[in-house]
Amino acid sequence: MYKHILFPTDGSDGSEAAIAHVREIAEAFDATVHVLHVVDTRQFTLGMGGNYISGPKGYARDGPTIDDRKRELEERATPFVEELAADFEGIDTVSAVRAGNPHKAILEYIDENDIDLVVMGTEGRTGVERYLLGSVSEKVVRLADPPVVTVRAHADGE
């Protein structure tokens, strides 16, 4: 039923809580787990000369372009994703790092890789915090074609 399971991770408590679910489903269906980390580049905007501006007020910096910065962040995230993929011992895994808007990058990865199921963590934000910060998992649930299983981070003391 499920051949390719996507596990988008940002290293948060929600992502950590989802690992056991990913493993159990992958083992039950002999599925390949795709471990994906998206470097969030929404805060980058172009300044003069193609250099990036970062931060709410945007301070221009001489030096790397947005593409340079994305490449650097992807390279820094790659060992994290590869290490996490290695934790799924005995399960076929694919690791990937992308840069961009997280929910859009996840949806693109789903389409490009024939993903059958998405298992992802959620921090369980509510109210104003969710409104202001948005919810990547909520957007993926609403917009993804395959089923999406969300696993809420454990509350303190659980």
Coordinates of N, CA and C in Angstrom, one line a residue:
M1 N 0.8 -1.2 0.0 CA 0.0 0.0 0.0 C 0.9 1.3 0.0
Y2 N 1.8 1.3 0.9 CA 2.7 2.5 1.0 C 4.1 2.0 0.6
K3 N 4.7 2.6 -0.5 CA 6.0 2.3 -1.0 C 7.0 3.4 -0.6
H4 N 6.5 4.6 -0.6 CA 7.4 5.7 -0.3 C 6.8 6.7 0.7
I5 N 7.4 6.7 1.9 CA 6.9 7.5 3.0 C 7.9 8.7 3.2
L6 N 7.3 9.9 3.2 CA 8.1 11.1 3.4 C 8.0 11.5 4.9
F7 N 9.2 11.7 5.4 CA 9.4 12.2 6.8 C 10.1 13.6 6.7
P8 N 9.3 14.7 6.6 CA 9.9 16.0 6.7 C 10.3 16.3 8.1
T9 N 11.5 16.8 8.3 CA 12.0 17.0 9.7 C 12.7 18.4 9.8
D10 N 12.5 19.0 10.9 CA 13.2 20.2 11.2 C 14.0 20.1 12.5
G11 N 14.0 18.9 13.0 CA 14.8 18.7 14.2 C 14.0 19.1 15.5
S12 N 12.8 19.5 15.3 CA 12.0 19.9 16.5 C 11.5 18.7 17.3
D13 N 10.9 19.0 18.4 CA 10.3 18.0 19.3 C 9.2 17.3 18.5
G14 N 8.4 18.0 17.7 CA 7.4 17.3 16.9 C 8.0 16.3 15.9
S15 N 9.0 16.7 15.3 CA 9.7 15.8 14.4 C 10.2 14.5 15.1
E16 N 10.8 14.8 16.3 CA 11.4 13.7 17.1 C 10.3 12.7 17.5
A17 N 9.1 13.2 17.8 CA 8.0 12.4 18.2 C 7.5 11.5 17.1
A18 N 7.7 12.0 15.8 CA 7.1 11.3 14.7 C 8.0 10.1 14.2
I19 N 9.3 10.1 14.7 CA 10.2 9.0 14.2 C 9.7 7.6 14.4
A20 N 9.2 7.3 15.6 CA 8.7 6.0 15.9 C 7.6 5.6 15.0
H21 N 6.7 6.5 14.7 CA 5.6 6.2 13.8 C 6.1 6.0 12.4
V22 N 7.0 6.7 11.9 CA 7.6 6.5 10.6 C 8.2 5.1 10.5
R23 N 9.0 4.8 11.5 CA 9.7 3.4 11.5 C 8.6 2.3 11.5
E24 N 7.6 2.4 12.3 CA 6.6 1.4 12.4 C 5.9 1.2 11.1
I25 N 5.5 2.3 10.5 CA 4.7 2.2 9.2 C 5.6 1.7 8.1
A26 N 6.9 2.1 8.1 CA 7.8 1.7 7.1 C 8.1 0.2 7.2
E27 N 8.3 -0.3 8.4 CA 8.5 -1.7 8.6 C 7.3 -2.5 8.2
A28 N 6.1 -2.1 8.6 CA 4.9 -2.8 8.3 C 4.7 -3.0 6.8
F29 N 5.0 -1.9 6.0 CA 4.8 -2.0 4.5 C 6.0 -2.1 3.7
D30 N 7.2 -2.4 4.4 CA 8.5 -2.5 3.7 C 8.7 -1.4 2.7
A31 N 8.5 -0.2 3.2 CA 8.5 1.1 2.4 C 9.9 1.8 2.6
T32 N 10.2 2.6 1.6 CA 11.3 3.4 1.6 C 11.0 4.7 2.4
V33 N 11.8 5.2 3.3 CA 11.6 6.4 4.0 C 12.4 7.5 3.4
H34 N 11.8 8.6 3.0 CA 12.5 9.8 2.5 C 12.6 10.8 3.6
V35 N 13.8 11.0 4.1 CA 14.0 12.0 5.1 C 14.3 13.3 4.5
L36 N 13.5 14.3 4.7 CA 13.6 15.6 4.0 C 13.8 16.7 5.0
H37 N 14.8 17.6 4.9 CA 14.9 18.8 5.7 C 14.8 20.0 4.7
V38 N 14.0 20.9 5.0 CA 13.9 22.1 4.2 C 14.5 23.3 4.9
V39 N 15.5 23.9 4.3 CA 16.1 25.1 4.8 C 15.2 26.2 4.5
D40 N 14.6 26.9 5.5 CA 13.6 27.9 5.3 C 14.3 29.2 4.9
T41 N 14.1 29.6 3.6 CA 14.7 30.8 3.1 C 13.8 32.0 2.9
R42 N 12.6 31.9 3.5 CA 11.6 33.0 3.4 C 12.1 34.3 3.9
Q43 N 13.1 34.3 4.8 CA 13.5 35.6 5.3 C 14.5 36.3 4.4
F44 N 15.0 35.6 3.4 CA 16.0 36.1 2.5 C 15.3 37.0 1.4
T45 N 15.8 38.2 1.1 CA 15.3 39.0 0.0 C 16.5 39.5 -0.7
L46 N 16.4 39.9 -1.9 CA 17.5 40.4 -2.7 C 17.7 41.9 -2.4
G47 N 19.0 42.2 -2.3 CA 19.4 43.6 -2.2 C 20.0 44.0 -3.5
M48 N 20.7 45.1 -3.5 CA 21.3 45.5 -4.7 C 22.5 44.6 -5.0
G49 N 22.7 44.4 -6.3 CA 23.8 43.5 -6.7 C 23.6 42.0 -6.5
G50 N 22.3 41.6 -6.2 CA 22.0 40.2 -6.0 C 22.4 39.7 -4.6
N51 N 22.9 40.5 -3.7 CA 23.2 40.1 -2.4 C 22.0 40.0 -1.6
Y52 N 22.0 39.2 -0.6 CA 20.8 39.0 0.2 C 20.7 40.0 1.4
I53 N 19.5 40.2 1.7 CA 19.1 41.0 2.9 C 18.4 40.1 3.8
S54 N 18.8 40.1 5.1 CA 18.2 39.2 6.0 C 17.7 40.0 7.2
G55 N 16.6 39.5 7.8 CA 16.1 40.1 9.0 C 14.9 40.9 8.7
P56 N 14.1 41.3 9.7 CA 12.8 42.0 9.5 C 13.0 43.3 8.9
K57 N 14.0 44.1 9.2 CA 14.3 45.4 8.6 C 15.1 45.2 7.3
G58 N 15.8 44.1 7.2 CA 16.6 43.9 6.0 C 17.9 44.8 6.0
Y59 N 19.0 44.2 6.4 CA 20.2 45.0 6.4 C 21.0 44.4 5.2
A60 N 21.4 45.3 4.3 CA 22.1 44.8 3.1 C 23.5 44.3 3.6
R61 N 24.0 43.3 2.9 CA 25.3 42.8 3.3 C 26.1 42.6 2.0
D62 N 27.3 42.9 2.0 CA 28.2 42.6 0.9 C 28.5 41.1 1.0
G63 N 28.7 40.5 -0.1 CA 29.1 39.1 0.0 C 28.2 38.2 -0.7
P64 N 27.8 37.1 -0.1 CA 27.1 36.0 -0.8 C 25.7 36.4 -1.3
T65 N 25.4 35.8 -2.4 CA 24.0 36.0 -3.0 C 23.1 35.0 -2.3
I66 N 21.8 35.1 -2.6 CA 20.8 34.2 -2.0 C 21.2 32.8 -2.4
D67 N 21.5 32.6 -3.6 CA 21.9 31.2 -4.0 C 23.1 30.7 -3.3
D68 N 24.1 31.5 -3.0 CA 25.2 31.1 -2.2 C 24.8 30.7 -0.8
R69 N 24.0 31.6 -0.2 CA 23.5 31.3 1.1 C 22.7 30.0 1.2
K70 N 21.8 29.8 0.2 CA 21.0 28.6 0.2 C 21.9 27.4 0.1
R71 N 22.9 27.4 -0.8 CA 23.8 26.3 -1.0 C 24.6 26.0 0.3
E72 N 25.0 27.1 1.0 CA 25.7 26.9 2.3 C 24.9 26.3 3.3
L73 N 23.6 26.7 3.5 CA 22.7 26.2 4.5 C 22.4 24.7 4.1
E74 N 22.2 24.4 2.8 CA 21.9 23.0 2.4 C 23.1 22.1 2.8
E75 N 24.3 22.6 2.6 CA 25.5 21.8 2.9 C 25.6 21.6 4.4
R76 N 25.3 22.6 5.2 CA 25.3 22.4 6.6 C 24.3 21.5 7.2
A77 N 23.1 21.4 6.5 CA 22.0 20.6 7.0 C 22.2 19.1 6.5
T78 N 23.0 18.9 5.5 CA 23.1 17.5 4.9 C 23.6 16.5 5.9
P79 N 24.6 16.7 6.8 CA 25.0 15.7 7.7 C 23.9 15.4 8.7
F80 N 23.1 16.4 9.1 CA 22.0 16.1 10.1 C 21.0 15.2 9.4
V81 N 20.6 15.4 8.2 CA 19.7 14.5 7.5 C 20.2 13.1 7.3
E82 N 21.5 13.1 6.9 CA 22.1 11.7 6.6 C 22.2 10.9 7.9
E83 N 22.5 11.6 9.0 CA 22.6 10.9 10.3 C 21.2 10.4 10.7
L84 N 20.2 11.2 10.5 CA 18.9 10.8 10.9 C 18.4 9.6 10.0
A85 N 18.7 9.7 8.7 CA 18.4 8.6 7.8 C 19.1 7.3 8.3
A86 N 20.3 7.4 8.8 CA 21.0 6.2 9.2 C 20.4 5.6 10.5
D87 N 19.6 6.4 11.2 CA 18.9 5.8 12.4 C 17.8 4.9 12.0
F88 N 17.4 4.9 10.7 CA 16.4 3.9 10.3 C 17.0 2.7 9.8
E89 N 17.8 2.1 10.7 CA 18.6 0.9 10.3 C 17.6 -0.3 9.8
G90 N 18.0 -0.9 8.7 CA 17.2 -2.0 8.2 C 16.0 -1.5 7.3
I91 N 15.9 -0.2 7.2 CA 14.8 0.4 6.3 C 15.5 1.1 5.2
D92 N 15.1 0.9 4.0 CA 15.6 1.7 2.8 C 15.3 3.2 3.1
T93 N 16.3 4.0 2.9 CA 16.1 5.5 3.2 C 16.7 6.3 2.0
V94 N 16.2 7.4 1.8 CA 16.7 8.4 0.9 C 16.7 9.7 1.8
S95 N 17.8 10.4 1.7 CA 17.9 11.7 2.4 C 18.0 12.9 1.4
A96 N 17.4 14.0 1.8 CA 17.4 15.1 0.9 C 17.3 16.4 1.7
V97 N 18.0 17.4 1.2 CA 17.9 18.8 1.7 C 17.5 19.7 0.6
R98 N 16.5 20.5 0.9 CA 16.0 21.5 -0.1 C 16.0 22.9 0.6
A99 N 16.0 23.9 -0.2 CA 15.9 25.3 0.4 C 14.7 25.9 -0.2
G100 N 14.0 26.7 0.6 CA 12.8 27.4 0.1 C 11.7 27.6 1.2
N101 N 10.5 27.8 0.8 CA 9.4 27.9 1.7 C 9.1 26.5 2.1
P102 N 9.1 26.1 3.4 CA 9.0 24.7 3.8 C 7.8 24.0 3.2
H103 N 6.6 24.5 3.3 CA 5.4 23.7 2.9 C 5.4 23.5 1.4
K104 N 5.9 24.5 0.7 CA 6.0 24.4 -0.8 C 7.0 23.4 -1.2
A105 N 8.2 23.4 -0.6 CA 9.2 22.5 -0.9 C 8.8 21.0 -0.6
I106 N 8.1 20.9 0.5 CA 7.5 19.5 0.9 C 6.6 19.0 -0.2
L107 N 5.7 19.9 -0.6 CA 4.7 19.5 -1.7 C 5.4 19.2 -3.0
E108 N 6.4 20.0 -3.3 CA 7.1 19.7 -4.6 C 7.8 18.3 -4.5
Y109 N 8.4 18.1 -3.3 CA 9.1 16.8 -3.1 C 8.1 15.6 -3.2
I110 N 6.9 15.8 -2.7 CA 5.9 14.8 -2.8 C 5.6 14.4 -4.3
D111 N 5.4 15.5 -5.0 CA 5.1 15.3 -6.5 C 6.2 14.7 -7.2
E112 N 7.5 15.1 -6.9 CA 8.6 14.6 -7.7 C 9.0 13.2 -7.4
N113 N 8.6 12.7 -6.2 CA 9.1 11.4 -5.7 C 8.0 10.3 -5.5
D114 N 6.8 10.6 -6.0 CA 5.7 9.6 -5.9 C 5.5 9.2 -4.5
I115 N 5.4 10.1 -3.6 CA 5.2 9.8 -2.2 C 3.8 9.3 -1.9
D116 N 3.7 8.2 -1.2 CA 2.3 7.6 -0.9 C 1.8 8.1 0.4
L117 N 2.6 8.5 1.4 CA 2.2 8.8 2.7 C 3.2 9.8 3.3
V118 N 2.7 10.8 4.0 CA 3.6 11.8 4.7 C 3.4 11.6 6.2
V119 N 4.5 11.5 6.9 CA 4.4 11.4 8.4 C 5.3 12.5 8.9
M120 N 4.6 13.5 9.6 CA 5.4 14.6 10.1 C 5.0 15.1 11.5
G121 N 5.9 15.7 12.2 CA 5.6 16.2 13.5 C 4.9 17.6 13.4
T122 N 4.2 17.9 14.5 CA 3.6 19.2 14.6 C 3.9 19.7 16.1
E123 N 4.1 21.0 16.2 CA 4.3 21.5 17.6 C 3.0 21.8 18.3
G124 N 1.9 21.7 17.7 CA 0.6 21.9 18.4 C 0.4 23.3 18.8
R125 N 0.9 24.3 18.0 CA 0.6 25.7 18.3 C -0.9 26.0 18.1
T126 N -1.4 26.9 18.9 CA -2.8 27.3 18.8 C -2.9 28.8 18.8
G127 N -4.1 29.3 18.5 CA -4.4 30.7 18.7 C -3.5 31.6 17.9
V128 N -3.1 32.7 18.5 CA -2.3 33.8 17.9 C -1.0 33.3 17.4
E129 N -0.4 32.4 18.2 CA 1.0 31.9 17.8 C 0.9 31.1 16.5
R130 N -0.1 30.3 16.3 CA -0.3 29.6 15.0 C -0.6 30.6 13.9
Y131 N -1.4 31.5 14.2 CA -1.8 32.5 13.2 C -0.6 33.3 12.7
L132 N 0.2 33.8 13.7 CA 1.4 34.6 13.3 C 2.5 33.7 12.7
L133 N 2.8 32.6 13.2 CA 3.9 31.8 12.7 C 3.5 30.8 11.6
G134 N 2.2 30.6 11.4 CA 1.7 29.6 10.4 C 2.0 28.2 10.8
S135 N 1.5 27.3 10.1 CA 1.8 25.9 10.4 C 2.1 25.2 9.2
V136 N 3.4 24.8 9.0 CA 3.8 24.0 7.9 C 3.0 22.7 7.8
S137 N 2.8 22.0 8.9 CA 2.1 20.7 8.8 C 0.6 21.0 8.4
E138 N 0.0 22.1 8.9 CA -1.4 22.3 8.5 C -1.5 22.6 7.0
K139 N -0.6 23.3 6.5 CA -0.6 23.6 5.0 C -0.4 22.3 4.2
V140 N 0.5 21.5 4.7 CA 0.7 20.2 4.0 C -0.5 19.3 4.1
V141 N -1.1 19.2 5.2 CA -2.4 18.5 5.4 C -3.4 18.9 4.4
R142 N -3.6 20.2 4.3 CA -4.6 20.8 3.4 C -4.3 20.6 1.9
L143 N -3.0 20.7 1.5 CA -2.7 20.7 0.1 C -2.1 19.5 -0.5
A144 N -1.6 18.6 0.3 CA -1.0 17.3 -0.2 C -2.0 16.4 -0.8
D145 N -1.6 15.7 -1.8 CA -2.5 14.6 -2.4 C -2.5 13.4 -1.6
P146 N -1.3 12.8 -1.1 CA -1.3 11.6 -0.4 C -1.8 11.9 1.1
P147 N -2.2 10.8 1.8 CA -2.5 11.0 3.2 C -1.4 11.6 4.0
V148 N -1.7 12.4 5.0 CA -0.7 13.0 5.9 C -1.0 12.6 7.4
V149 N -0.1 12.0 8.0 CA -0.2 11.7 9.4 C 0.6 12.7 10.2
T150 N 0.0 13.4 11.1 CA 0.7 14.3 12.0 C 0.8 13.8 13.4
V151 N 2.0 14.0 14.0 CA 2.3 13.5 15.3 C 2.6 14.7 16.1
R152 N 1.9 14.9 17.2 CA 2.1 16.1 18.0 C 3.2 15.9 19.0
A153 N 4.0 16.9 19.2 CA 5.1 16.9 20.2 C 4.6 16.5 21.5
H154 N 5.3 15.8 22.3 CA 4.9 15.4 23.6 C 4.9 16.7 24.5
A155 N 3.9 16.8 25.3 CA 3.9 17.9 26.3 C 4.8 17.6 27.4
D156 N 5.3 18.6 28.1 CA 6.2 18.4 29.3 C 5.5 17.4 30.2
G157 N 6.3 16.4 30.7 CA 5.8 15.5 31.6 C 5.2 14.2 31.0
E158 N 5.0 14.2 29.7 CA 4.5 13.0 29.0 C 5.5 12.0 28.7

